[in-house]
Coordinates of C-alpha atoms and ligand atoms in Angstrom, one line a residue:
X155 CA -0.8 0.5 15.5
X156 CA -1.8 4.0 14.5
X157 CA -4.9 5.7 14.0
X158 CA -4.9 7.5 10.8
X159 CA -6.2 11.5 11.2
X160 CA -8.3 13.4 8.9
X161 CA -5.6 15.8 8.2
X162 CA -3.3 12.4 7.2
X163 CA -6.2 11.2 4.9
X164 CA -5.7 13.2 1.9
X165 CA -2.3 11.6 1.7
X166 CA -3.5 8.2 1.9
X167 CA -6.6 8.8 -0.5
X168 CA -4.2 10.2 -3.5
X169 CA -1.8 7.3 -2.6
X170 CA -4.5 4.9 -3.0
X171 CA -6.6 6.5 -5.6
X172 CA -3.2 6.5 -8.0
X173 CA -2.8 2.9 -7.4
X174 CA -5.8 1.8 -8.4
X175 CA -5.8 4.1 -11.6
X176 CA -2.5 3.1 -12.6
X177 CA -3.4 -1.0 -11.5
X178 CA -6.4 -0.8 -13.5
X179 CA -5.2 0.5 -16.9
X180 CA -2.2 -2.3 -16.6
X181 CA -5.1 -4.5 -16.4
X182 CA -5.3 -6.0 -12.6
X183 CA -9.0 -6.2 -10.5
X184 CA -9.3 -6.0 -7.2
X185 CA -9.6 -8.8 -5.0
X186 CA -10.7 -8.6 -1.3
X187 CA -10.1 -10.9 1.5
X188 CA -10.7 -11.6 4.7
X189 CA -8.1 -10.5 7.5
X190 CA -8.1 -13.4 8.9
X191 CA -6.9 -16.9 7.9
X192 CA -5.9 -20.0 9.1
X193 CA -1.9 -19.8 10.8
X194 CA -1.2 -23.3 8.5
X195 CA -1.7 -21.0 5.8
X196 CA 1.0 -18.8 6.8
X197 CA 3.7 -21.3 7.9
X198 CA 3.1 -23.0 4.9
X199 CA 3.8 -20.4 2.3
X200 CA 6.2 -17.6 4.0
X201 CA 8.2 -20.4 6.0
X202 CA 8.5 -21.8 9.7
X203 CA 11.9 -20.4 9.8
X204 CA 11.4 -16.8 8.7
X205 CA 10.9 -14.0 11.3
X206 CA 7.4 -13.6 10.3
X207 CA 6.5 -16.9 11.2
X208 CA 9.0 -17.5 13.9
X209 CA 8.4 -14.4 16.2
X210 CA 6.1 -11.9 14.4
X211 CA 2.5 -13.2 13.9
X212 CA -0.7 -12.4 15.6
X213 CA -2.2 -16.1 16.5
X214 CA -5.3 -16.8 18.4
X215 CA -7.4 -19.7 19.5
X216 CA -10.9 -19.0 18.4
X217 CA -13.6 -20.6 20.2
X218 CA -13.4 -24.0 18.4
X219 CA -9.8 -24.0 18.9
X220 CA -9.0 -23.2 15.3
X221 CA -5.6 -21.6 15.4
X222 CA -6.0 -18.5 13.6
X223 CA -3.6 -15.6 12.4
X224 CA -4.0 -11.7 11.8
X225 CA -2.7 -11.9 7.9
X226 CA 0.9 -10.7 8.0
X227 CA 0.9 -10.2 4.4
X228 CA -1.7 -10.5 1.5
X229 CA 0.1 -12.8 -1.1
X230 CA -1.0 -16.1 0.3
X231 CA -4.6 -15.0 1.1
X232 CA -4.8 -14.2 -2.5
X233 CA -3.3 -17.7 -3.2
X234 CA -5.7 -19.2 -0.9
X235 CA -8.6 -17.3 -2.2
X236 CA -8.0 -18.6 -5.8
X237 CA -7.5 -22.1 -5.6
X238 CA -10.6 -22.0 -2.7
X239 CA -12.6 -20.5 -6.2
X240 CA -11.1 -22.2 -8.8
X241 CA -10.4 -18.8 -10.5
X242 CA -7.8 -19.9 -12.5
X243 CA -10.1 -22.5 -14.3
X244 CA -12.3 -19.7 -15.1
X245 CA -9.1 -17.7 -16.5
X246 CA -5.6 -19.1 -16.8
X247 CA -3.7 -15.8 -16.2
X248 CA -5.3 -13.7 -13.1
X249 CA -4.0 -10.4 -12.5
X250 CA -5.3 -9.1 -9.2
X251 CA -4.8 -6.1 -6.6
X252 CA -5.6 -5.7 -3.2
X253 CA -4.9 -3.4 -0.5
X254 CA -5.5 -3.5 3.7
X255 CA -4.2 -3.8 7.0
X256 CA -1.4 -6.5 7.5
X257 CA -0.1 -7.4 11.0
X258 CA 3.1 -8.1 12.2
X259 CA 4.7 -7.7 15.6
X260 CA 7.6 -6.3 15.0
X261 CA 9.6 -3.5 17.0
X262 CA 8.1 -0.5 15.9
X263 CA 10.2 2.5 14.7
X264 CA 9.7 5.2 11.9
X265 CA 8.2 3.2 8.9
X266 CA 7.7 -0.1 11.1
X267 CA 4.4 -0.5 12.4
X268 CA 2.2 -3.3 14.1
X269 CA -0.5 -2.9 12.0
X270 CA 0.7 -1.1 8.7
X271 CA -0.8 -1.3 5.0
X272 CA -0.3 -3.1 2.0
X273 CA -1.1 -2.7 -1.7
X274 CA -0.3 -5.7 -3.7
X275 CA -0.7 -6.7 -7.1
X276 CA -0.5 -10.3 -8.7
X277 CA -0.1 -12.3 -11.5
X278 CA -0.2 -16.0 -12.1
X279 CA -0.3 -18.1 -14.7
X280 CA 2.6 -16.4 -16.6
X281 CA 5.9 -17.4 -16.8
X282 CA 7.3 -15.2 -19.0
X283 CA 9.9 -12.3 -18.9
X284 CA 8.0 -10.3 -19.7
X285 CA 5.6 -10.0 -17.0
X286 CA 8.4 -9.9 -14.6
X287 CA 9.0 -6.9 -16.1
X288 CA 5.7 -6.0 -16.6
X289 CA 5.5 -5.7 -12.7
X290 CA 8.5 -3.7 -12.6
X291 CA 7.0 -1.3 -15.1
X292 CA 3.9 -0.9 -13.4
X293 CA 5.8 -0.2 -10.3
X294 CA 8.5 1.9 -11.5
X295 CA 5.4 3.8 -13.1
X296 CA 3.5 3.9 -9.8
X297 CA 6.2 6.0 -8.2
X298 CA 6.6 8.2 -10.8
X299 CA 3.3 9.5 -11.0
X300 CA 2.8 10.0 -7.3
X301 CA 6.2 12.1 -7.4
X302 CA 8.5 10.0 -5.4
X303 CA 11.9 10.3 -6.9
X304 CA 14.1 8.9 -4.1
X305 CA 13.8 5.5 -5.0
X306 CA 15.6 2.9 -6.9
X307 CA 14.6 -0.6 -7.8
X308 CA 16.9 -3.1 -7.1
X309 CA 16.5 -6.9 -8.7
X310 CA 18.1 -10.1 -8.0
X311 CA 17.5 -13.9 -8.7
X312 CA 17.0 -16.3 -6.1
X313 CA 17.0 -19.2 -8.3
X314 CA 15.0 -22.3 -8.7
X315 CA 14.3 -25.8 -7.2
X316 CA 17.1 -27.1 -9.2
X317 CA 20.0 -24.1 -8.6
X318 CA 19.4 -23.0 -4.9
X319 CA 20.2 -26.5 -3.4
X320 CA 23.8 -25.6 -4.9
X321 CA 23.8 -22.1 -3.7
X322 CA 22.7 -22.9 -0.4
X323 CA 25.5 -25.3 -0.1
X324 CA 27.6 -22.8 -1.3
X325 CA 26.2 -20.3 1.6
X326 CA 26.4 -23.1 4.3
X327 CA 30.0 -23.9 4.0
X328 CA 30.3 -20.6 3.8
X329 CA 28.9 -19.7 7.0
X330 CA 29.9 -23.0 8.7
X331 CA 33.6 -21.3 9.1
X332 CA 32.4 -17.8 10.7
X333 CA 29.8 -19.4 12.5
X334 CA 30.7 -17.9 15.9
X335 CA 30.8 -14.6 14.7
X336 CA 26.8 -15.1 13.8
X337 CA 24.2 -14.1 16.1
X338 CA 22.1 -16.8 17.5
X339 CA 19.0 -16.2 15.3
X340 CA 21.8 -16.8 11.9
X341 CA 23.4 -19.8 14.0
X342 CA 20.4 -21.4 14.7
X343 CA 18.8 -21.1 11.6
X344 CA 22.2 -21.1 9.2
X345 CA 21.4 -24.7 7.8
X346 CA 17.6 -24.9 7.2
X347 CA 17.7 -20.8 6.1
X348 CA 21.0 -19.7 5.2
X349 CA 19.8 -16.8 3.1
X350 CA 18.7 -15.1 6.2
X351 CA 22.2 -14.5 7.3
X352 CA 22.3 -12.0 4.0
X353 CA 19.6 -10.0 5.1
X354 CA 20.7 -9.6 9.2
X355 CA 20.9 -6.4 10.1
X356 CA 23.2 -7.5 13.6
X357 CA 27.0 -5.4 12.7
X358 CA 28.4 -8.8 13.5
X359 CA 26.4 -10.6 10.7
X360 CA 26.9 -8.0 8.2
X361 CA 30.9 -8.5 8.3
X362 CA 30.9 -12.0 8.2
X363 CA 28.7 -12.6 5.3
X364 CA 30.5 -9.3 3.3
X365 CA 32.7 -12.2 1.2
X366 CA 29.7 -14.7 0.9
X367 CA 29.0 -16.5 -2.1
X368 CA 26.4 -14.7 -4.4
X369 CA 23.2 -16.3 -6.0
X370 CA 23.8 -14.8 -9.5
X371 CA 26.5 -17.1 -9.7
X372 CA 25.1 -19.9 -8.8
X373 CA 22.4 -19.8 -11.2
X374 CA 21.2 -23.0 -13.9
X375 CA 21.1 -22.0 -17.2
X376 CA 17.2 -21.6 -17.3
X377 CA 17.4 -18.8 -14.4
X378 CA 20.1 -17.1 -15.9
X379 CA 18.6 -16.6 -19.2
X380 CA 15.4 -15.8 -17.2
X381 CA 17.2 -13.0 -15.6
X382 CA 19.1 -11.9 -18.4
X383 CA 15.7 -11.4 -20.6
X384 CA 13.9 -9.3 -17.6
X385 CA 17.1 -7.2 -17.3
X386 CA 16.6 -6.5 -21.2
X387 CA 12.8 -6.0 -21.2
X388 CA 13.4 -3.0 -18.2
X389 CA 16.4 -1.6 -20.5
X390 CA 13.6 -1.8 -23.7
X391 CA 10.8 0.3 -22.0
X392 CA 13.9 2.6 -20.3
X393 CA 12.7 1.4 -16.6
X394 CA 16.2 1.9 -14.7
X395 CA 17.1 -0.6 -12.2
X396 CA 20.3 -2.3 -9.7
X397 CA 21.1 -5.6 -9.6
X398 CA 21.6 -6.2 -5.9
X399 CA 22.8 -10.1 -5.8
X400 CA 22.8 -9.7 -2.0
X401 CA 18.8 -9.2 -2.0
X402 CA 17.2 -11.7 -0.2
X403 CA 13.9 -11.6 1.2
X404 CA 11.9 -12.5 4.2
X405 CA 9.8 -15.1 3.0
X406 CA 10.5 -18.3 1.3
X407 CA 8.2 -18.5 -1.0
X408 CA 9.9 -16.5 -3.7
X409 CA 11.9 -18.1 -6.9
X410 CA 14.0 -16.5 -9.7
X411 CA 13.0 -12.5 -9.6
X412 CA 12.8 -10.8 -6.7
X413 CA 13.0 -7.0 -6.7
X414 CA 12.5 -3.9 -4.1
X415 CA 12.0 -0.6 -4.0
X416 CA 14.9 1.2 -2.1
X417 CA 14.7 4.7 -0.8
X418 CA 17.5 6.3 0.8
X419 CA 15.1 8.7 3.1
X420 CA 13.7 6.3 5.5
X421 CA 16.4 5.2 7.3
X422 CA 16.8 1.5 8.1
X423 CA 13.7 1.1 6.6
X424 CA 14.3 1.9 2.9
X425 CA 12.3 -0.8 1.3
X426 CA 8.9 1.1 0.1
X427 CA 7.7 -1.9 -2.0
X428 CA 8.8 -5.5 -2.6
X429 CA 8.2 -8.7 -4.0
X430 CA 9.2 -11.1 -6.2
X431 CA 8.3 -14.2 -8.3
X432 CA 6.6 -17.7 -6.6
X433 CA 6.5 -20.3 -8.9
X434 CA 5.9 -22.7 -6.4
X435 CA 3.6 -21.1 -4.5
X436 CA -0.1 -22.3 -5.5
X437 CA 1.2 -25.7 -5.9
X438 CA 2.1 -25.7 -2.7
X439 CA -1.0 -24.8 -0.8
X440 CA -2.7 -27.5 -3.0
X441 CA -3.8 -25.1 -5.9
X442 CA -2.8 -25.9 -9.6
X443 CA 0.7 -25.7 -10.6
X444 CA 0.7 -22.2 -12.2
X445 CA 3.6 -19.7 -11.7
X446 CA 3.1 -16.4 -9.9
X447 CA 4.7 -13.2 -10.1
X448 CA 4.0 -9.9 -7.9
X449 CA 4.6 -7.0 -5.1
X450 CA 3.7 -4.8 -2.2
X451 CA 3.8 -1.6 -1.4
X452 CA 3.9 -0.1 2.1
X453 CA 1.2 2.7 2.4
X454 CA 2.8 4.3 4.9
X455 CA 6.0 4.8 3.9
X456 CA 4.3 6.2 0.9
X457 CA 2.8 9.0 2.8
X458 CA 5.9 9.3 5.3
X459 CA 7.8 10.0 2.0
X460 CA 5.2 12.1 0.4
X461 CA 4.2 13.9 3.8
X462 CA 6.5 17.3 2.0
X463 CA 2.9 17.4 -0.3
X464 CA 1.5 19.1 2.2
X465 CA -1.6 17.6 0.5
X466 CA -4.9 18.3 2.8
X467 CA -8.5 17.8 2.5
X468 CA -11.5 19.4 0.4
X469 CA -12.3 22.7 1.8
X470 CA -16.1 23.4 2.0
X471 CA -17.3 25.3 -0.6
X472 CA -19.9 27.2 0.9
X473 CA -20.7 28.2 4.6
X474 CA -24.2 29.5 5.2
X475 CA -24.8 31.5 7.9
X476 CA -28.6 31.7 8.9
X477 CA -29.5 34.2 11.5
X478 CA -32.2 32.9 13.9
X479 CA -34.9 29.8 13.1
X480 CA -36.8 31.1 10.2
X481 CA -33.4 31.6 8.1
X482 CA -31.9 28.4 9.7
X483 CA -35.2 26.7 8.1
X484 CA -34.2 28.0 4.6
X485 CA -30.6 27.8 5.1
X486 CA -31.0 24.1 5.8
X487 CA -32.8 23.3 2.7
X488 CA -30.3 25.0 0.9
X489 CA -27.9 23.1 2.5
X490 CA -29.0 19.9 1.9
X491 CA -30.0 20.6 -1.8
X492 CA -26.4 21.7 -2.3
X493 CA -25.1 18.7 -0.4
X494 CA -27.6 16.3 -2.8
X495 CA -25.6 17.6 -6.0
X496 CA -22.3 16.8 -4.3
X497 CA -21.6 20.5 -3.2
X498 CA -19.3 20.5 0.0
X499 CA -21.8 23.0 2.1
X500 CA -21.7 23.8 6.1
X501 CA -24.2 25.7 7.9
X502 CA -23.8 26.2 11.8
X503 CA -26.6 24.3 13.4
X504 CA -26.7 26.1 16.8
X505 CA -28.2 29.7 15.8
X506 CA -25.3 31.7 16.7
X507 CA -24.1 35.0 16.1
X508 CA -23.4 36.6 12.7
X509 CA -19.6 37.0 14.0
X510 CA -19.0 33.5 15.3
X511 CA -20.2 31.9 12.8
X512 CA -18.1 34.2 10.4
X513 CA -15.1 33.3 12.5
X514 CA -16.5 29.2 11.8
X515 CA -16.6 29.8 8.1
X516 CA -12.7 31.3 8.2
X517 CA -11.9 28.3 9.9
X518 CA -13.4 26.0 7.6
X519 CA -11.3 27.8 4.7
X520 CA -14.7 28.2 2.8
X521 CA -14.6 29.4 -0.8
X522 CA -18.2 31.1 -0.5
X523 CA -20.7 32.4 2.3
X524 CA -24.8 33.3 1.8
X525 CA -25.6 35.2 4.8
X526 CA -29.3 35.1 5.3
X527 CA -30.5 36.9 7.9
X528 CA -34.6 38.4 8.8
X529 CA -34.0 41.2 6.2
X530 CA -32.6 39.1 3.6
X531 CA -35.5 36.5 4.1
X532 CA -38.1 39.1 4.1
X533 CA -36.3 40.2 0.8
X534 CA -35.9 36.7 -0.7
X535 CA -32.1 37.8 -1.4
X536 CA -29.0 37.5 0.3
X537 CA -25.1 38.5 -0.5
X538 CA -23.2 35.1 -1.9
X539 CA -20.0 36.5 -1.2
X540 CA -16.2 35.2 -2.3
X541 CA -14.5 34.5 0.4
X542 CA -11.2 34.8 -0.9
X543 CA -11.8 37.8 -3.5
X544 CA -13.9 39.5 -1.2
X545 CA -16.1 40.4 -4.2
X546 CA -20.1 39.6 -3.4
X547 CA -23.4 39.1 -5.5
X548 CA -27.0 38.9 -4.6
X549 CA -28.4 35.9 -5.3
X550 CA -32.4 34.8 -5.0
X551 CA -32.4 32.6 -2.0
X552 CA -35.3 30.6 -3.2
X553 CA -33.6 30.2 -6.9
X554 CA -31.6 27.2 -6.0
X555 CA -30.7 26.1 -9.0
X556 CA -28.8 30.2 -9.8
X557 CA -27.5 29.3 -6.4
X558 CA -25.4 25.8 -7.3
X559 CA -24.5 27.2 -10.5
X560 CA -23.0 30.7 -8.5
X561 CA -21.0 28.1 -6.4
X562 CA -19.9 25.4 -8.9
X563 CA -19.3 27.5 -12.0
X564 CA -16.6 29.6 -10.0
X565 CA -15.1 25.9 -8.8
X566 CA -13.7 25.5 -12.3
X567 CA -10.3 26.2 -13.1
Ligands
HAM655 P1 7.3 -7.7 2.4 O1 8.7 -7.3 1.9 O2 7.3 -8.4 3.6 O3 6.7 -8.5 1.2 O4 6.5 -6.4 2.5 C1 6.2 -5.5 1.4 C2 6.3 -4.1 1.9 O5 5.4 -3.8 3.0 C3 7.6 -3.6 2.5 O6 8.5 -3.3 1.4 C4 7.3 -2.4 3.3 O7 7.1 -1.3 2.5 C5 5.9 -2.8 3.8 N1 6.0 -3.3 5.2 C6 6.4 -4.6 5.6 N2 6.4 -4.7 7.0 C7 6.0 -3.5 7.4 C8 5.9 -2.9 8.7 N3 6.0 -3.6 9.8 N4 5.5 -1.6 8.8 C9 5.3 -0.8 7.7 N5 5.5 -1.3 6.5 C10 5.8 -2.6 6.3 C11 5.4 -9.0 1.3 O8 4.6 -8.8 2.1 C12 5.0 -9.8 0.0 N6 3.7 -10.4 0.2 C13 5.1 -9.0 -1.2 C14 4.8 -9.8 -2.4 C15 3.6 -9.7 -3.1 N7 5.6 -10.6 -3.0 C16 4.9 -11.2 -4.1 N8 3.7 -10.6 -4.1

């Protein structure tokens, strides 16, 4: 679990401030729940036999011996949330963001945290194509803006209730003849989740499954067209994608699309957002039946891949430097009148020297200082001066008004 520094921060506001720009002109609103919820929730919806639920989750007793569970993930909370509050009788197709801490223990290595962010989007009560792509889009759209070019979205189909029994037959016998060349997690679990096997990163694993039968052709004809149709809405608004039919994913809630965003720069962690279609989903944790559709990104290995931004936070825009408790009376009403109009403004607050706190204002990387010492507030006027330019003016110390204007009209480009 990390802390997250101020000099990290400006990386993490322009990650987040994009996404919710970009998420609110495709139409989503946010939604915000708890970090909490009960562990049924999550067994119920990811899957007792995925790692998440099997090794990775944060459970606790709480005092009434509720079992309770650090969310790994935000999809079902959101699920849970809208059935608890009936939001889909108010409106039949929610579109909702969300972003947040999500837990899971997992061995931690570059891009694999304990606690780690989210942001997720998602839509239910649409079927359609064309919100599959939709997603995609606003995904595809996401990473463009923020500047992140070493990506690549990659899309399979994982089928429905009525193909995947076949597949998974398929898969089984498959398995059944290599299984001593599995590990034990992919022998153990190679009947009740097959799929897993796919996604095992153990050498051993990958070589035995390299032949194995692929979903995409093992699809009924209602998936297939499905498919097909998001394929040809991406091609239509020119949002370039792979098909990987090898993608499965950890949780086993998805059905037909699933889709992730691979980067080659993170090592074994390339996926940088994923997600996938649920039609099941709501139905299953006694909501409505109403299909669902949607992703997550992972904040940080957003800012691990945009860390060459060098992106850092506001510099003040004005240091004054009051000499002695008179000035430092002024000064601080300055200050705070500069601060009320949403001026960034520093003073030093312990009456030091004229030179230390010049060497304070370098430090702060201040764009302007107003030196006000006894002759300057026996005069009423004191130099404003550029700190990058070098060039000054005299400004009237108890005009603040001339003052803000000094400061903010030279902000402008
Ligand atoms: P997920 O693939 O488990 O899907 O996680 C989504 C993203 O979260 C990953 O692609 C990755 O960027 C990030 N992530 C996951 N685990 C970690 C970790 N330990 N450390 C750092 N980043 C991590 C879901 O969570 C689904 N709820 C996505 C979804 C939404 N599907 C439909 N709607």
């Amino acid at each position: 679990m990390n802390d997250i520094l101020p000099n990290d921060v400006a990386t993490w506001q322009f990650v987040e401030k994009t996404a919710r720009d970009i998420f609110t002109a495709f139409g989503f609103d946010e939604i915000r729940v708890p970090v909490v919820e009960k562990t049924e929730l999550f067994c119920r919806s990811i899957g007792e036999t995925t790692d998440i639920v099997e090794k990775e989750m944060y459970t606790f007793s709480d005092r009434s011996d509720n079992s309770l569970t650090l969310r790994p993930e935000g999809t079902a909370p959101v699920m849970r949330s809208m059935i608890q509050h009936k939001l889909i009788n108010t409106d039949p197709v929610q579109k909702l963001y969300y972003s947040g801490p999500m837990f899971r223990y997992e061995r931690p290595q570059k891009g694999r945290y304990r606690q780690f962010h989210q942001i997720g989007a998602e839509v239910v009560g649409i079927d359609d194509p064309l919100i599959d792509a939709q997603v995609m889009v606003m995904l595809d759209h996401f990473f463009k803006e923020v500047g992140i070019k070493d990506v690549v979205l990659e899309i399979n189909s994982l089928g429905c209730p009525e193909c995947r029994p076949d597949y998974r037959d398929a898969l089984i016998a498959f398995l059944e003849q290599r299984l001593e060349t599995l590990c034990s997690d992919c022998q153990r679990r190679f009947r009740q989740n097959p799929l897993r096997a796919l996604d095992c990163k153990v050498p051993g694993c990958k070589e035995a499954t390299a032949g194995a039968p692929i979903v995409l052709d093992h699809l009924c004809a209602g998936c297939d067209e499905h498919f097909s149709q998001v394929c040809t809405h991406l091609q239509n608004v020119d949002v370039s994608f792979n098909i990987n039919p090898r993608m499965v994913r950890g949780l086993d809630y998805y059905t037909k699309t699933t889709f992730e965003m691979v980067t080659g720069s993170l090592g074994s962690q390339n996926a940088v957002a994923a997600g996938g279609r649920y039609d099941g989903l709501v139905e299953k944790l006694g909501g409505p039946k109403v299909p669902g559709i949607g992703f997550a990104m992972g904040v940080e290995r957003l800012v691990l891949l945009l860390s060459e931004l060098n992106l850092t936070n506001a510099q003040p825009d004005i240091f004054i430097a009051a000499l002695g408790k008179d000035a430092q009376q002024i000064g601080f009403k300055l200050l705070t009148s500069l601060q009320r109009r949403g001026v960034r403004a520093e003073m030093d607050y312990n009456d030091k020297g004229l030179k230390s706190q010049m060497k304070r204002a370098d430090k702060l990387g201040v764009r302007y200082s107003l030196i006000i010492g006894e002759d300057e507030l026996a005069k009423g006027v004191a130099p404003l001066r550029n700190m990058s330019g070098g060039d000054q003016v005299n400004v009237d110390i108890h005009n603040f008004e001339l003052i803000l204007a000094a400061v903010t009209s030279a902000k402008a480009p």
